CSV table of C-alpha atoms (C1' of nucleotides) in Angstrom, one decimal:
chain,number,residue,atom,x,y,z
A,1,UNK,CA,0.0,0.0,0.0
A,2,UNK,CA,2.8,2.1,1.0
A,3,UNK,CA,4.4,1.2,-2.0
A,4,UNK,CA,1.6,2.3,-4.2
A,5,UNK,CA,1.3,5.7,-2.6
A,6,UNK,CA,4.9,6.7,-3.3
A,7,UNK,CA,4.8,5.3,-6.5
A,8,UNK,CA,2.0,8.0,-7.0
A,9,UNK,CA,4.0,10.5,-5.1
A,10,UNK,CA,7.3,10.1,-7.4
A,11,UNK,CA,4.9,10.4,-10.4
A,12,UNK,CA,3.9,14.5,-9.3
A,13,UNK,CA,0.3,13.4,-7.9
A,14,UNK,CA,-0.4,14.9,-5.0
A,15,UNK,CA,-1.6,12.6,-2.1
A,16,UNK,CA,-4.9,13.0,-1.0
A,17,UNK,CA,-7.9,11.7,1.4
A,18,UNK,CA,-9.5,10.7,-2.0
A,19,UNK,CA,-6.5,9.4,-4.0
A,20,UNK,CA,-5.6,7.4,-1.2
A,21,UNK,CA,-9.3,5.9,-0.1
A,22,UNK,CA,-9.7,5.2,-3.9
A,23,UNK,CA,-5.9,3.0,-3.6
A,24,UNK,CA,-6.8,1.4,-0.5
A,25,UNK,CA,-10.2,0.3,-1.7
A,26,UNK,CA,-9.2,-1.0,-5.0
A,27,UNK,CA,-5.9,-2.6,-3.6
A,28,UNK,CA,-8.4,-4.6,-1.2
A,29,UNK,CA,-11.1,-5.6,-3.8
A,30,UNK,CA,-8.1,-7.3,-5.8
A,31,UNK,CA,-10.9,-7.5,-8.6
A,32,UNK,CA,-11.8,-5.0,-11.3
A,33,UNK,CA,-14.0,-2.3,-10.2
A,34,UNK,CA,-16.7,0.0,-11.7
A,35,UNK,CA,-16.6,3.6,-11.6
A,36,UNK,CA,-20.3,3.0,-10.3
A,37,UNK,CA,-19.0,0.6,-8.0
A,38,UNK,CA,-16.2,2.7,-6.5
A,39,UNK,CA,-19.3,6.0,-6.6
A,40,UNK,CA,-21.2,3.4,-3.5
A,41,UNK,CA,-18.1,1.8,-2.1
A,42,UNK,CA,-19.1,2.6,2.2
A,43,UNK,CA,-15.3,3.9,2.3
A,44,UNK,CA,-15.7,5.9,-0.5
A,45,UNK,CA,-19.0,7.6,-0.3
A,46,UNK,CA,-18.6,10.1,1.9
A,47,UNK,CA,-15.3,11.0,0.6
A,48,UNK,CA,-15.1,11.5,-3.0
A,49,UNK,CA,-17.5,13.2,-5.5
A,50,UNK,CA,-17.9,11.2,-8.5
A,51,UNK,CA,-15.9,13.3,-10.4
A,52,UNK,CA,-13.1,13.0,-8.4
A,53,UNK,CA,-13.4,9.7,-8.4
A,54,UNK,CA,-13.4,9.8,-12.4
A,55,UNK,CA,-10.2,12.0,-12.7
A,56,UNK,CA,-8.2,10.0,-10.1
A,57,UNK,CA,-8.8,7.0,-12.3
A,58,UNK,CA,-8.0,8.9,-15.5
A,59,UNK,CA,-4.6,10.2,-13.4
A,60,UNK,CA,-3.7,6.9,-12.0
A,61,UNK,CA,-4.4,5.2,-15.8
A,62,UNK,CA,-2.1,8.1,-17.2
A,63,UNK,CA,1.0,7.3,-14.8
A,64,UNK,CA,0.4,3.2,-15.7
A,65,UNK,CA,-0.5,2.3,-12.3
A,66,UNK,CA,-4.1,1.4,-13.3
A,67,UNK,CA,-6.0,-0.6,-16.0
A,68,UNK,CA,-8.9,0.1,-17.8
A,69,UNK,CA,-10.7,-3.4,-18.7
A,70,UNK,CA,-13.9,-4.1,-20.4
A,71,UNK,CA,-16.0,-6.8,-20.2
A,72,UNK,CA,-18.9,-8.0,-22.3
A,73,UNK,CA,-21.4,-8.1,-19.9
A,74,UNK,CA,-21.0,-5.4,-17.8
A,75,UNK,CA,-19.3,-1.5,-18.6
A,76,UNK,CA,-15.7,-0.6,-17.6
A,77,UNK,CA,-13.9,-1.7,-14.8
A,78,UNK,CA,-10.3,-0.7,-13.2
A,79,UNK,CA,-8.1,-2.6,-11.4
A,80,UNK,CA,-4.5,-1.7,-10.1
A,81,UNK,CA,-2.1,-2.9,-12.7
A,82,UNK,CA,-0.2,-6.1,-11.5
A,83,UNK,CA,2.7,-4.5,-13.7
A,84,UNK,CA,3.4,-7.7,-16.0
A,85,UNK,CA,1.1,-6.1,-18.8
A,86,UNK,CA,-1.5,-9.2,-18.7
A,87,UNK,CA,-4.8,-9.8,-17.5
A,88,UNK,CA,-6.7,-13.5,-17.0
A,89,UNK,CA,-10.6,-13.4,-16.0
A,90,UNK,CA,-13.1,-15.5,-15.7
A,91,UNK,CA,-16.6,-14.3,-15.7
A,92,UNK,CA,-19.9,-15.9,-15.0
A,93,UNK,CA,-22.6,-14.9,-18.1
A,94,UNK,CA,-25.4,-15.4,-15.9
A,95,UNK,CA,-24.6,-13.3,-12.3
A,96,UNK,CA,-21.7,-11.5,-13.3
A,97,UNK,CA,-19.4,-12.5,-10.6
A,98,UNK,CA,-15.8,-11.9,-11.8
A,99,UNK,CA,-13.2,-14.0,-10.6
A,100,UNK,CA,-9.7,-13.8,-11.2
A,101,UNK,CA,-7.1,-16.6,-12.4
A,102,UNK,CA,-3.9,-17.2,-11.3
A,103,UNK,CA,-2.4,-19.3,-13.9
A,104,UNK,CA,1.3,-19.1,-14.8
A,105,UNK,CA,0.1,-17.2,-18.0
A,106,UNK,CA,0.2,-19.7,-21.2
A,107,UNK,CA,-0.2,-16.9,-23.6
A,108,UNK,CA,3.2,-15.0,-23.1
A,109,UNK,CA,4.5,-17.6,-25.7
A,110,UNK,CA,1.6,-16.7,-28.0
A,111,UNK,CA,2.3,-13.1,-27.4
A,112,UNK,CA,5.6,-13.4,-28.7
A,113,UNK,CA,4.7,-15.0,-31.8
A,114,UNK,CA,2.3,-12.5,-32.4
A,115,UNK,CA,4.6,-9.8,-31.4
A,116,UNK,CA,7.2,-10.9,-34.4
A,117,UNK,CA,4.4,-11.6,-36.6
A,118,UNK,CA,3.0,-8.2,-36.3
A,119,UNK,CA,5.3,-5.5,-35.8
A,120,UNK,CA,3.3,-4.3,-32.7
A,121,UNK,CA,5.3,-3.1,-29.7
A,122,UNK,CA,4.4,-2.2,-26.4
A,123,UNK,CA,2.2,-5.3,-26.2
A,124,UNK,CA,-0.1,-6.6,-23.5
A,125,UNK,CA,-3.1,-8.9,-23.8
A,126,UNK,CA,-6.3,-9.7,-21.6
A,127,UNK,CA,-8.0,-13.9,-21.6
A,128,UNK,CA,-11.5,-13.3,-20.4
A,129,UNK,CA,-13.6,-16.9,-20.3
A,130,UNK,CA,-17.3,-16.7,-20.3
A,131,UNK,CA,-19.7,-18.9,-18.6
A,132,UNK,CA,-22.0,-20.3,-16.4
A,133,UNK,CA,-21.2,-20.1,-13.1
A,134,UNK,CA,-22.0,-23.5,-11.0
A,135,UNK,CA,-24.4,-21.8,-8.8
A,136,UNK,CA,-25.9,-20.3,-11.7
A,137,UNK,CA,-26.6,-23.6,-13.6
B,1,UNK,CA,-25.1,-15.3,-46.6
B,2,UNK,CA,-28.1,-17.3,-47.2
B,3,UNK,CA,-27.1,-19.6,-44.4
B,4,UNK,CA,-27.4,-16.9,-42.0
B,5,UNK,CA,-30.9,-15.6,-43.4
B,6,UNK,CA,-32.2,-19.3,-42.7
B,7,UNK,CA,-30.7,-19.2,-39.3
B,8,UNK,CA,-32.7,-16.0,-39.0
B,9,UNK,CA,-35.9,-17.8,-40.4
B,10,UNK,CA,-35.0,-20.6,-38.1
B,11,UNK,CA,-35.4,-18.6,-35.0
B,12,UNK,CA,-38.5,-16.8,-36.4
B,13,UNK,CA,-36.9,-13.4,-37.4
B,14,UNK,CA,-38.7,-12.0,-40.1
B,15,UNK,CA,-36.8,-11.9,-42.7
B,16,UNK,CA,-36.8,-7.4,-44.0
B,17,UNK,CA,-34.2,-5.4,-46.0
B,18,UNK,CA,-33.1,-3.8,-42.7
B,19,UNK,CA,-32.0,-7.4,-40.9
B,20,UNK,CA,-30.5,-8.2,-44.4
B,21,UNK,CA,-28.7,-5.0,-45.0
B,22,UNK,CA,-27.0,-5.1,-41.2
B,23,UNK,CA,-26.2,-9.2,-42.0
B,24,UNK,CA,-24.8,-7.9,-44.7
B,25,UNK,CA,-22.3,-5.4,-43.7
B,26,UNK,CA,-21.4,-7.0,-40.6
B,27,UNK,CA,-20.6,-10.1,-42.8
B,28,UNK,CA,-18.5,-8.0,-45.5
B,29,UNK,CA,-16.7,-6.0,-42.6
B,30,UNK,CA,-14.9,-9.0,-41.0
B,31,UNK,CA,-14.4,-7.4,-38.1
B,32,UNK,CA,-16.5,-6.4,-35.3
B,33,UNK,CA,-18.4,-3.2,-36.0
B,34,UNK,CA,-20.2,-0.5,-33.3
B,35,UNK,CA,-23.7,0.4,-33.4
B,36,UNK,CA,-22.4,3.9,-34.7
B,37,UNK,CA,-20.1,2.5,-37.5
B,38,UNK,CA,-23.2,0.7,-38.7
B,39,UNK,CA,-25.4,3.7,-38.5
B,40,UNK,CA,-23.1,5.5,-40.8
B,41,UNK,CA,-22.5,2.6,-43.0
B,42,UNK,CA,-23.6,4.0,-46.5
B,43,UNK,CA,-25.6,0.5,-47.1
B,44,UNK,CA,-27.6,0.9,-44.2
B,45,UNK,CA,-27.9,4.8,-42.9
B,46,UNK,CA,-30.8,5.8,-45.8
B,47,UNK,CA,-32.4,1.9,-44.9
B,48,UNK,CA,-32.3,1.8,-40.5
B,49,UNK,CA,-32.7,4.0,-37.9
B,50,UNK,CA,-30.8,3.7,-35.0
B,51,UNK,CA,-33.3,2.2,-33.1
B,52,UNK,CA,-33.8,-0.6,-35.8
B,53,UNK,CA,-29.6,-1.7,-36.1
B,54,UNK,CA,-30.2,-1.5,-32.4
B,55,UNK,CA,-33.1,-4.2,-31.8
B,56,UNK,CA,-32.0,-6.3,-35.1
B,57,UNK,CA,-28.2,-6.7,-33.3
B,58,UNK,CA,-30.2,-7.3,-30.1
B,59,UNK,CA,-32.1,-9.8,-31.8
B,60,UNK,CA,-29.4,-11.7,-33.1
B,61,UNK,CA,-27.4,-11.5,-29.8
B,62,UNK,CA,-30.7,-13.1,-28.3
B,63,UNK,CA,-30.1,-16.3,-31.0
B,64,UNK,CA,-26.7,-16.8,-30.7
B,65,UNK,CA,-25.9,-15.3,-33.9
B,66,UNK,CA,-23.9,-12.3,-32.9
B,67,UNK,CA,-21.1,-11.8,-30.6
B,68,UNK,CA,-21.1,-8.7,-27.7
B,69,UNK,CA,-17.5,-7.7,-27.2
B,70,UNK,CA,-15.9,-4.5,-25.4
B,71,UNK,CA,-12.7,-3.4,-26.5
B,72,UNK,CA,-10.8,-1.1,-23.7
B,73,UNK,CA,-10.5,1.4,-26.5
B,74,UNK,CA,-13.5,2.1,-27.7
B,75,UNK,CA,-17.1,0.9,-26.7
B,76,UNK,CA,-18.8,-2.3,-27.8
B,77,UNK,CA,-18.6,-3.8,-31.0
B,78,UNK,CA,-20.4,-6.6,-32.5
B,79,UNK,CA,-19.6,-9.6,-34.9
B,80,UNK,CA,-20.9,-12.3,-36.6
B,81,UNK,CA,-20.3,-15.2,-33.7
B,82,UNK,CA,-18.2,-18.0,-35.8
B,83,UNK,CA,-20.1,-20.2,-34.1
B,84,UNK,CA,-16.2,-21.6,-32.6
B,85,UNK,CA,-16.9,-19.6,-29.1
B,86,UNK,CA,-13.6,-17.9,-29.0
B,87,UNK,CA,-12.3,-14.7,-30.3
B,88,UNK,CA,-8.7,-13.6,-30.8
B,89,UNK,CA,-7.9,-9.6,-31.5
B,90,UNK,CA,-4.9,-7.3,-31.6
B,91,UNK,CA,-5.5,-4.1,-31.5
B,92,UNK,CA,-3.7,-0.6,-31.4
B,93,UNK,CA,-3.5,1.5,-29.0
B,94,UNK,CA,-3.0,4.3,-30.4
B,95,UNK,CA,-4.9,4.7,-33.7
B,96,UNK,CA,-7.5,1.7,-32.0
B,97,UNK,CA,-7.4,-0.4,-35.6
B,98,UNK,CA,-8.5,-3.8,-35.0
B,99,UNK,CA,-7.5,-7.2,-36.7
B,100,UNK,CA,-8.6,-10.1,-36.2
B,101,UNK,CA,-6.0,-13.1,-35.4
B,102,UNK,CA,-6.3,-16.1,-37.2
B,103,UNK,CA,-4.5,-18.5,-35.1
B,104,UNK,CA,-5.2,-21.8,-35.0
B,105,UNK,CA,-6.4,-21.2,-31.1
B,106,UNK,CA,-3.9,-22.2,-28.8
B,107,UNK,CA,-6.3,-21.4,-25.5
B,108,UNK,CA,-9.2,-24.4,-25.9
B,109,UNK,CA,-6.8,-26.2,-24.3
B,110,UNK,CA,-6.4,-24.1,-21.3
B,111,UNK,CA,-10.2,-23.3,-21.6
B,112,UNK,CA,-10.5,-27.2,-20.5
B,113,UNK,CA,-8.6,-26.8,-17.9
B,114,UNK,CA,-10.7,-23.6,-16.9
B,115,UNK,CA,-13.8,-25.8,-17.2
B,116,UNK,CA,-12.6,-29.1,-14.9
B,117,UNK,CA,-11.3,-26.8,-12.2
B,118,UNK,CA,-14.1,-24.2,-11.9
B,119,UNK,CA,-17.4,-25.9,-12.9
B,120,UNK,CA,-18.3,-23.4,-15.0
B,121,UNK,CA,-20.6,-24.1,-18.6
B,122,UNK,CA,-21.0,-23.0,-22.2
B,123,UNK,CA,-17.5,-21.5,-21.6
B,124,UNK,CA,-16.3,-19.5,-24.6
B,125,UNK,CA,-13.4,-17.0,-24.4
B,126,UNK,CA,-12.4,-13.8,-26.1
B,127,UNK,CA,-8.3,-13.3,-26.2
B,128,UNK,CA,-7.4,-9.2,-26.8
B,129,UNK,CA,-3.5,-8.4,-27.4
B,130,UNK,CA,-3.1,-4.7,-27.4
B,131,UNK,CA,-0.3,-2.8,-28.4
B,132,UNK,CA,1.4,0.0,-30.6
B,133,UNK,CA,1.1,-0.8,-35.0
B,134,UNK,CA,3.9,-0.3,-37.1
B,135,UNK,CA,2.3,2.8,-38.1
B,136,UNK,CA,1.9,4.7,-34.9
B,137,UNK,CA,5.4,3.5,-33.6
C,1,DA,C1',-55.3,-10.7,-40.5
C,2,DT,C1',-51.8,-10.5,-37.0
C,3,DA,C1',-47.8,-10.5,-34.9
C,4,DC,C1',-43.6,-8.6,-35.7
C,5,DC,C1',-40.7,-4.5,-37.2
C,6,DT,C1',-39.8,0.3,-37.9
C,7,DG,C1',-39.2,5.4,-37.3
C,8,DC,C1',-39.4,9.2,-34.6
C,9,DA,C1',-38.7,11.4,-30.6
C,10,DA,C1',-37.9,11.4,-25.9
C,11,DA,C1',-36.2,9.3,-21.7
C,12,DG,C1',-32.3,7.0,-19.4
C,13,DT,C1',-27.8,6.0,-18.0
C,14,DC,C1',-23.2,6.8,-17.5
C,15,DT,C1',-19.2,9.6,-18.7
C,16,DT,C1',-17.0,14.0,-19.0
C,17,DT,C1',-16.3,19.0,-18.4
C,18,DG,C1',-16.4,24.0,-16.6
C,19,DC,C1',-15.8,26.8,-13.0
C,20,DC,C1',-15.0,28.2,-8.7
C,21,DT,C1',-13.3,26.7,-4.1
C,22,DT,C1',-10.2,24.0,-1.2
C,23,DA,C1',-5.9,22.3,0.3
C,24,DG,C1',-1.3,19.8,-0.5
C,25,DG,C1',3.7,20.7,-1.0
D,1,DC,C1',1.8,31.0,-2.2
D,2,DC,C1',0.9,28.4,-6.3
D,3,DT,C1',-1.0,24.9,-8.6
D,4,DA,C1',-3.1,20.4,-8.4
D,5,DA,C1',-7.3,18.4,-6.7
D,6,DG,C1',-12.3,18.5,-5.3
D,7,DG,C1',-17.4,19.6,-5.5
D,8,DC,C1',-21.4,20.8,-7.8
D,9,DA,C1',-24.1,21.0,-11.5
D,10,DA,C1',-24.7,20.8,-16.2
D,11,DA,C1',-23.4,19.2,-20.8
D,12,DG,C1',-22.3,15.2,-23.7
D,13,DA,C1',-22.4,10.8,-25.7
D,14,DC,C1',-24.6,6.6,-26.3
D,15,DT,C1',-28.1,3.4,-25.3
D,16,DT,C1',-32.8,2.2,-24.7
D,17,DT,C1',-37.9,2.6,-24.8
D,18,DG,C1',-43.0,4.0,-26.0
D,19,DC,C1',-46.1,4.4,-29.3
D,20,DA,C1',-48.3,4.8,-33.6
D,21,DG,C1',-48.1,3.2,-38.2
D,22,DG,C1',-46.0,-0.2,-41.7
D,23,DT,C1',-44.9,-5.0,-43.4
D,24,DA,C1',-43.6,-10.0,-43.6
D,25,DT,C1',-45.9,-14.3,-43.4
DNA sequence: ATACCTGCAAAGTCTTTGCCTTAGG
DNA sequence: CCTAAGGCAAAGACTTTGCAGGTAT
């Protein structure tokens, strides 16, 4: 946590109530959050307008530290980046519920592939899976 | 083409020149399209209103025909489903030009491995690399 | 004939901005 | 002090819906 506020701190943002309930609260959740989300969070409510809230995502995106995901079936969500530029979700059609996936990530090789295929640089991917979550069946 | 008007007639669409026209496009463009991109689409902006392209792709998301997907760069697009449940797309960052990845998918494999460890059903995937093209480099 | 589709316009929803005030460094 | 950050409210940008009239089957 620490770590994330200095990193904010070397990167000219100034270090606020807001900045740092909006940190705290997304460095807990360890899952993508809404800006909607965030806007009800208990810790967050009283705190931050939902502006504020908006432009502290948009400064924490612009300095790297944060990731902008979509997914089909809901609107865009944020998470801290984990820094290794990849992204493995798993997400239930029917509820919604997110969950994340630790796999040692088996598409670093494809990356590469595409990388010298392509020409792109500065690459990064996201593996979403869709389905039907147990409960939900 | 005509296979996907029977699949329409098969799930008791009724078969007009607005559901052809968007089939139509979305089946020449290759790549997934936005509800806006379709509105301006010379075939179909003097044939559908907005509302229409909205309701036919809502229709055809409701059979299975067409595929909801969110890029992190621009809002939801929609494409023809190949019927294969997976989806593989690179695109730039900076100028946001999609293309579509023809690789012979290398994730099914984990996908099973999603499936026995999670429970989850009627899994399908969508794989997003994004980086910098040549161009914009 | 009768559902289903369509166009138009308006209502919603969520995101983004302007402007003035507040407060971090 | 000076400038970034915050609050409020309003403007935007899309998406979605109601309803009256049109059309495929």
């Amino acid at each position: 946590m620490e770590e994330l506020i200095n990193k904010c701190r070397q990167n000219g943002l100034r270090i606020t109530t807001g900045l740092r309930t909006i940190l705290e609260v997304l460095h807990q959740a360890k899952l993508p959050m809404s800006l909607q989300e965030l806007e009800v969070n208990p810790a967050i409510i009283a705190i931050c307008d939902r502006a504020t809230i908006f432009r502290t995502l948009q400064r924490l995106e612009g300095i790297g530290m944060l990731r902008r995901l979509n997914f089909s079936h809901s609107g865009a969500k944020f998470s801290l980046s984990n820094g290794d530029n990849h992204e493995e979700y798993l997400i239930c059609t029917a509820c919604g519920e997110i969950t994340t996936l630790n796999m040692s990530c088996p598409v670093h090789k494809i990356q590469d592939d595409v990388i010298n295929s392509t020409g792109y640089k500065q690459m990064s991917h996201e593996l979403t899976f869709y389905g039907v979550c147990p409960a939900c069946q």
